[in-house]
Short mmCIF file of N, CA, C and O in Angstrom, two decimals:
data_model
loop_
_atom_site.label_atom_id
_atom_site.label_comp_id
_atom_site.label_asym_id
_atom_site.label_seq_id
_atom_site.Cartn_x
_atom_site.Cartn_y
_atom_site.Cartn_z
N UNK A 1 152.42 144.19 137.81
CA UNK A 1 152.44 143.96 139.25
C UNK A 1 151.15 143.30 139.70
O UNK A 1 151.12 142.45 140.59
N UNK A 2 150.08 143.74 139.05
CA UNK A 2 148.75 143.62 139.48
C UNK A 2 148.59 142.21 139.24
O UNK A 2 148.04 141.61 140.16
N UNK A 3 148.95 141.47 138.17
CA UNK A 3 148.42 139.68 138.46
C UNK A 3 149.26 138.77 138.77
O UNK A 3 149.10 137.59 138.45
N UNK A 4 150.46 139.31 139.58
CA UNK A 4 151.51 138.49 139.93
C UNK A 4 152.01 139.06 141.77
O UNK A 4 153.09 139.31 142.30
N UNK A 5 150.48 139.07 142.29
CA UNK A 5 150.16 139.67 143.48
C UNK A 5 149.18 138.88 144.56
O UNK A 5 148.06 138.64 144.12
N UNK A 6 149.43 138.47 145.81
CA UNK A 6 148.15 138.14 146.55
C UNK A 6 147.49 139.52 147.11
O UNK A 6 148.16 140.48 147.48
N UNK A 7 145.82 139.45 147.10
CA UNK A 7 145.62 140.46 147.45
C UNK A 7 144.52 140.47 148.60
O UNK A 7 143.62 139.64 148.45
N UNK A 8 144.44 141.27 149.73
CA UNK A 8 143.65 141.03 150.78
C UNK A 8 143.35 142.66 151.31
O UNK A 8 144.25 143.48 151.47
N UNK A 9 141.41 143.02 151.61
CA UNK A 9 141.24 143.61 152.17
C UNK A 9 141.49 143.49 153.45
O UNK A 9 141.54 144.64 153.89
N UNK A 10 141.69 142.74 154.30
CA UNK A 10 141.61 142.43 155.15
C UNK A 10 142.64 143.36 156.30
O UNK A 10 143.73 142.81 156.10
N UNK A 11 142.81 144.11 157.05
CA UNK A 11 144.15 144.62 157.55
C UNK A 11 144.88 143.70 158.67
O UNK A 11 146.09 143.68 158.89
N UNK A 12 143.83 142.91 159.38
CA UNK A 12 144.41 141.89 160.75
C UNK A 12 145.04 140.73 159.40
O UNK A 12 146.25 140.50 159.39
N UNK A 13 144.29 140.18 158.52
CA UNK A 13 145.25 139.10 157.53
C UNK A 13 146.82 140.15 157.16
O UNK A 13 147.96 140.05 157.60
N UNK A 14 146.24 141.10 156.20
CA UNK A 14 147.43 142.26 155.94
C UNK A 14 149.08 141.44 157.07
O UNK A 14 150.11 140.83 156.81
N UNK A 15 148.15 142.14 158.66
CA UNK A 15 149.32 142.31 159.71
C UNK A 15 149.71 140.87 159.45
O UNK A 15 150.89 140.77 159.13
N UNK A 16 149.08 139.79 159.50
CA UNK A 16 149.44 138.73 159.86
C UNK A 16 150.62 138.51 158.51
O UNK A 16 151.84 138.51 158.67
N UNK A 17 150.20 138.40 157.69
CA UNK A 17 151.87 137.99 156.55
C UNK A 17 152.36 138.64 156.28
O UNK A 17 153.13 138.47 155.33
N UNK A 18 152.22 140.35 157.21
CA UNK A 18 153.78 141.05 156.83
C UNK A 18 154.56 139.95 157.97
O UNK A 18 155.52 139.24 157.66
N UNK A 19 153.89 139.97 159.38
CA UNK A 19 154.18 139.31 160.95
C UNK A 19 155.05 138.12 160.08
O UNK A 19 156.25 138.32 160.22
N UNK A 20 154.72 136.82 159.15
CA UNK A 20 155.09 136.21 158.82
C UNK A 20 156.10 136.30 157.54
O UNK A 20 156.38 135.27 156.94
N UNK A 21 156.67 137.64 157.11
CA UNK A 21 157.66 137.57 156.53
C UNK A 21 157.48 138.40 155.14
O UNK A 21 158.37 139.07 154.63
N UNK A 22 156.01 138.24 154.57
CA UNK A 22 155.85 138.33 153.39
C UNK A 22 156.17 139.79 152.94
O UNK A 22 156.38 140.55 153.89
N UNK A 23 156.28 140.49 151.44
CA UNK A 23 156.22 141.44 151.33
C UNK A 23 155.75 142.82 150.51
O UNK A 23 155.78 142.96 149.29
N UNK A 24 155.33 143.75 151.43
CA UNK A 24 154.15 144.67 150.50
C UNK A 24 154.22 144.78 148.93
O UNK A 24 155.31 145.00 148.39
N UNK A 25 153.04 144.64 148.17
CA UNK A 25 154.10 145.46 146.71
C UNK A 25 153.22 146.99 146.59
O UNK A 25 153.63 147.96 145.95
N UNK A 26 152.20 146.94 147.20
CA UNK A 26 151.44 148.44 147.04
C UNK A 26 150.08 148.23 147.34
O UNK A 26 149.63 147.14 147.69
N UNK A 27 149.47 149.20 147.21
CA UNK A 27 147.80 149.03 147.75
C UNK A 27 147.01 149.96 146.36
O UNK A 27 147.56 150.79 145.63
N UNK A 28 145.39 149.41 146.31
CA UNK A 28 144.74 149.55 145.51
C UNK A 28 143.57 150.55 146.07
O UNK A 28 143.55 150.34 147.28
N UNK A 29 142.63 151.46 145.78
CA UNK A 29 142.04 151.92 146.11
C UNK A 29 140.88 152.33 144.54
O UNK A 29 140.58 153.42 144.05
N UNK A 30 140.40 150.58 144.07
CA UNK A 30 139.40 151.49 143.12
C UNK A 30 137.80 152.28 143.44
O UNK A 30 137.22 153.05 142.67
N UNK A 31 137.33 151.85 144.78
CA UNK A 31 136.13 152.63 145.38
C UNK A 31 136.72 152.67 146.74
O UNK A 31 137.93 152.85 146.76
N UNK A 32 136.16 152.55 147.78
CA UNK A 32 135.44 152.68 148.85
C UNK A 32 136.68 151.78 149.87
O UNK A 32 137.13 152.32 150.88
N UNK A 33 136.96 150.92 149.62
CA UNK A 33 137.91 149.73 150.09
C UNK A 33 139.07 149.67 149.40
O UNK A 33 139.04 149.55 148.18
N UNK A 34 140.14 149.74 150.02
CA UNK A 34 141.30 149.43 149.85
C UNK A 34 142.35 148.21 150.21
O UNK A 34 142.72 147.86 151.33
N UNK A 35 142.75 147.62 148.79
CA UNK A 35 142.93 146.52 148.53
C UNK A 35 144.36 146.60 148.58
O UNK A 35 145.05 147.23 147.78
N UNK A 36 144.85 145.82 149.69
CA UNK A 36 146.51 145.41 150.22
C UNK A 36 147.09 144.31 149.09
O UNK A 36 146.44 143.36 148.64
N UNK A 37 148.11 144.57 148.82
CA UNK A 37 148.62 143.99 147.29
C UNK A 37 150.14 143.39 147.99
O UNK A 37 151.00 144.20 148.33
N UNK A 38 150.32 142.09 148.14
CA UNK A 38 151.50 141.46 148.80
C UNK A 38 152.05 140.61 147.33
O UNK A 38 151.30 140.12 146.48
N UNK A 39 153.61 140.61 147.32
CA UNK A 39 154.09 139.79 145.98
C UNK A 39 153.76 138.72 146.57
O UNK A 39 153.75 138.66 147.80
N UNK A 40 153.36 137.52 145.64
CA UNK A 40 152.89 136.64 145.49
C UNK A 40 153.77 135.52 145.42
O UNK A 40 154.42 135.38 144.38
N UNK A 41 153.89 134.69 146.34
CA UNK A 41 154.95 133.44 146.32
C UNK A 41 153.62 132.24 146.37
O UNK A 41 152.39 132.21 146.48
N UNK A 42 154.75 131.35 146.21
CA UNK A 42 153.67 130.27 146.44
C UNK A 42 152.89 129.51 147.68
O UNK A 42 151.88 128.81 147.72
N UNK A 43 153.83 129.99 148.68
CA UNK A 43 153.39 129.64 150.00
C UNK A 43 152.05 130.87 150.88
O UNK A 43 151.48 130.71 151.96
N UNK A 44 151.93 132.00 149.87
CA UNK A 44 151.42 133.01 150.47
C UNK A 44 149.32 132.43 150.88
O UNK A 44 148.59 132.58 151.86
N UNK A 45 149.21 132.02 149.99
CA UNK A 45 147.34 131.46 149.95
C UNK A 45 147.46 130.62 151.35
O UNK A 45 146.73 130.84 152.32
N UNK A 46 148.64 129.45 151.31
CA UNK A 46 148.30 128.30 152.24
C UNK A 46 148.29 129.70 153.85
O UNK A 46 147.33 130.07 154.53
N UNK A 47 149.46 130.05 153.91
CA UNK A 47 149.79 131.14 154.94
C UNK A 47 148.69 131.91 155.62
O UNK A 47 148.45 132.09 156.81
N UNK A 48 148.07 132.31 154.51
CA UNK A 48 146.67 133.24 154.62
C UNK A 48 145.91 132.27 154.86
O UNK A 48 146.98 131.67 154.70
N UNK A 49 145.20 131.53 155.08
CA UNK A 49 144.52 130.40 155.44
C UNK A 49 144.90 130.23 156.64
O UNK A 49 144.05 130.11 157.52
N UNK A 50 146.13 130.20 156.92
CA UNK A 50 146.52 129.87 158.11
C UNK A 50 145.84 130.91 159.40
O UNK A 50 145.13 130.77 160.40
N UNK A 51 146.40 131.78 158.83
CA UNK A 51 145.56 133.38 159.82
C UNK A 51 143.99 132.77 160.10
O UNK A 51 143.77 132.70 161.31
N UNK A 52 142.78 132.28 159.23
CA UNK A 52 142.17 131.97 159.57
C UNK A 52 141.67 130.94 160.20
O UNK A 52 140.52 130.79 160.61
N UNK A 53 142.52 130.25 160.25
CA UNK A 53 142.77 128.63 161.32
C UNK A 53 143.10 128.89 162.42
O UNK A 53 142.86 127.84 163.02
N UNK A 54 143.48 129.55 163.10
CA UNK A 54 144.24 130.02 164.20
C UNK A 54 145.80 130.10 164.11
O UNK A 54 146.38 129.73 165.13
N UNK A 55 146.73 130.59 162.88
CA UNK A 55 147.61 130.65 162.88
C UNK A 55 147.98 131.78 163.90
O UNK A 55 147.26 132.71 164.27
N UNK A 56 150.20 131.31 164.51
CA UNK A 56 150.20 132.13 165.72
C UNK A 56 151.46 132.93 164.62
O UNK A 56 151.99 132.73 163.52
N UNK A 57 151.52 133.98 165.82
CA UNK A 57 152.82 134.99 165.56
C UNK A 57 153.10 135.25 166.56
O UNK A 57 152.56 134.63 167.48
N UNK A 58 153.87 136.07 166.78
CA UNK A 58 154.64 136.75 167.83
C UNK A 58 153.31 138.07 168.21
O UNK A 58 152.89 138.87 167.36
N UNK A 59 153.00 138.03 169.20
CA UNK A 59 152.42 139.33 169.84
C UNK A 59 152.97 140.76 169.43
O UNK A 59 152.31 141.61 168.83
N UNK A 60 154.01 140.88 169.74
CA UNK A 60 154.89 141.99 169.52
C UNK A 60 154.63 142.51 167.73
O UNK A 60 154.15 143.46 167.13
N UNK A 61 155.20 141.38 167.46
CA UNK A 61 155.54 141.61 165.82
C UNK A 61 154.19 141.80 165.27
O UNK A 61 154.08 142.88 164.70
N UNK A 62 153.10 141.04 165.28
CA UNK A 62 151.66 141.45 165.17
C UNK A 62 151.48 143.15 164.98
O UNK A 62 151.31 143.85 163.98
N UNK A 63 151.60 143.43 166.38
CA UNK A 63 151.14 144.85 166.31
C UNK A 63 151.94 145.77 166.09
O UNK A 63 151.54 146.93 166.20
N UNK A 64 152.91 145.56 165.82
CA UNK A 64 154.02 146.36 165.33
C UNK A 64 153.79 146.22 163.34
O UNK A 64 153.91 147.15 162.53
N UNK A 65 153.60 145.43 163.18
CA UNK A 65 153.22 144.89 161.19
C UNK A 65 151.48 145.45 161.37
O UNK A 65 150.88 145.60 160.30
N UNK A 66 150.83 145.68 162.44
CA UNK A 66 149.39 145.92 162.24
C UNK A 66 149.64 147.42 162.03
O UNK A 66 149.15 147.79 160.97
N UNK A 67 150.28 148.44 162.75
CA UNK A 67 150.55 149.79 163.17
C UNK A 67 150.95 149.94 161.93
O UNK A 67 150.26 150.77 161.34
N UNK A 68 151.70 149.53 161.37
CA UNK A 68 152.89 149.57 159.91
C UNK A 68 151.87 149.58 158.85
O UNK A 68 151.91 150.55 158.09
N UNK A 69 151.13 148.85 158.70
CA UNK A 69 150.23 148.78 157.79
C UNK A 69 149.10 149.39 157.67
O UNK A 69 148.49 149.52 156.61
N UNK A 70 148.82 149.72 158.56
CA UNK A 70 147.23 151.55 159.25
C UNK A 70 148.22 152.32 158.96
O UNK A 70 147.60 153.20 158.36
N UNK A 71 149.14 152.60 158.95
CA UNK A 71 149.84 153.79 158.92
C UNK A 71 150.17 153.69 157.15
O UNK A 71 149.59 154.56 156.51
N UNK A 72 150.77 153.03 156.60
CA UNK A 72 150.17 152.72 155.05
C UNK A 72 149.23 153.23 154.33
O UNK A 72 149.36 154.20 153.59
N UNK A 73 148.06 152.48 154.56
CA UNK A 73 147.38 152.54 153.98
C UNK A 73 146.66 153.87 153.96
O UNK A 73 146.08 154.35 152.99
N UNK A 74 146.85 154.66 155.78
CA UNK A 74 146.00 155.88 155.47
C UNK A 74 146.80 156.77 154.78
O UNK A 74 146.15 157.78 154.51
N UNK A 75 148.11 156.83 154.33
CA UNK A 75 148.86 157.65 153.92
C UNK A 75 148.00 158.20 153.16
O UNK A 75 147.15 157.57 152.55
N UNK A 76 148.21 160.16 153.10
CA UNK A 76 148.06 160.74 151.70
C UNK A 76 148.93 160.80 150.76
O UNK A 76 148.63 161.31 149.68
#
């Protein structure tokens, strides 16, 4: 699973390519930071880039995939 994965600490990137479709495969936790693990297509890098360009989404869907994913990750 682990090298056939994009992976991002990030949780606002996280929200942004669930927002855009993509999908979880699991999360990593080897110290301190926990590392969001999305299957890996080929469009996923350009996508993520995009988030930092000013890519848009839906408002709604944003914080609804942001909530989804805090709620994830803090799971015990």
């Amino acid at each position: 699973m682990e090298n056939s994965c994009y992976k991002t600490q990030s949780l606002y990137e996280g929200a942004f390519l669930m927002a855009k479709g993509f999908s979880l495969a699991g999360k990593e936790k080897p110290g301190s930071k926990i590392t969001i693990l999305f299957e890996y297509t080929p469009e996923i890098s350009e996508k993520a880039m995009e988030f930092y360009n000013g890519g848009k989404v839906e408002a709604k869907k944003y914080t609804d995939c942001y909530r989804t994913l805090k709620d994830y990750i803090f799971e015990r």
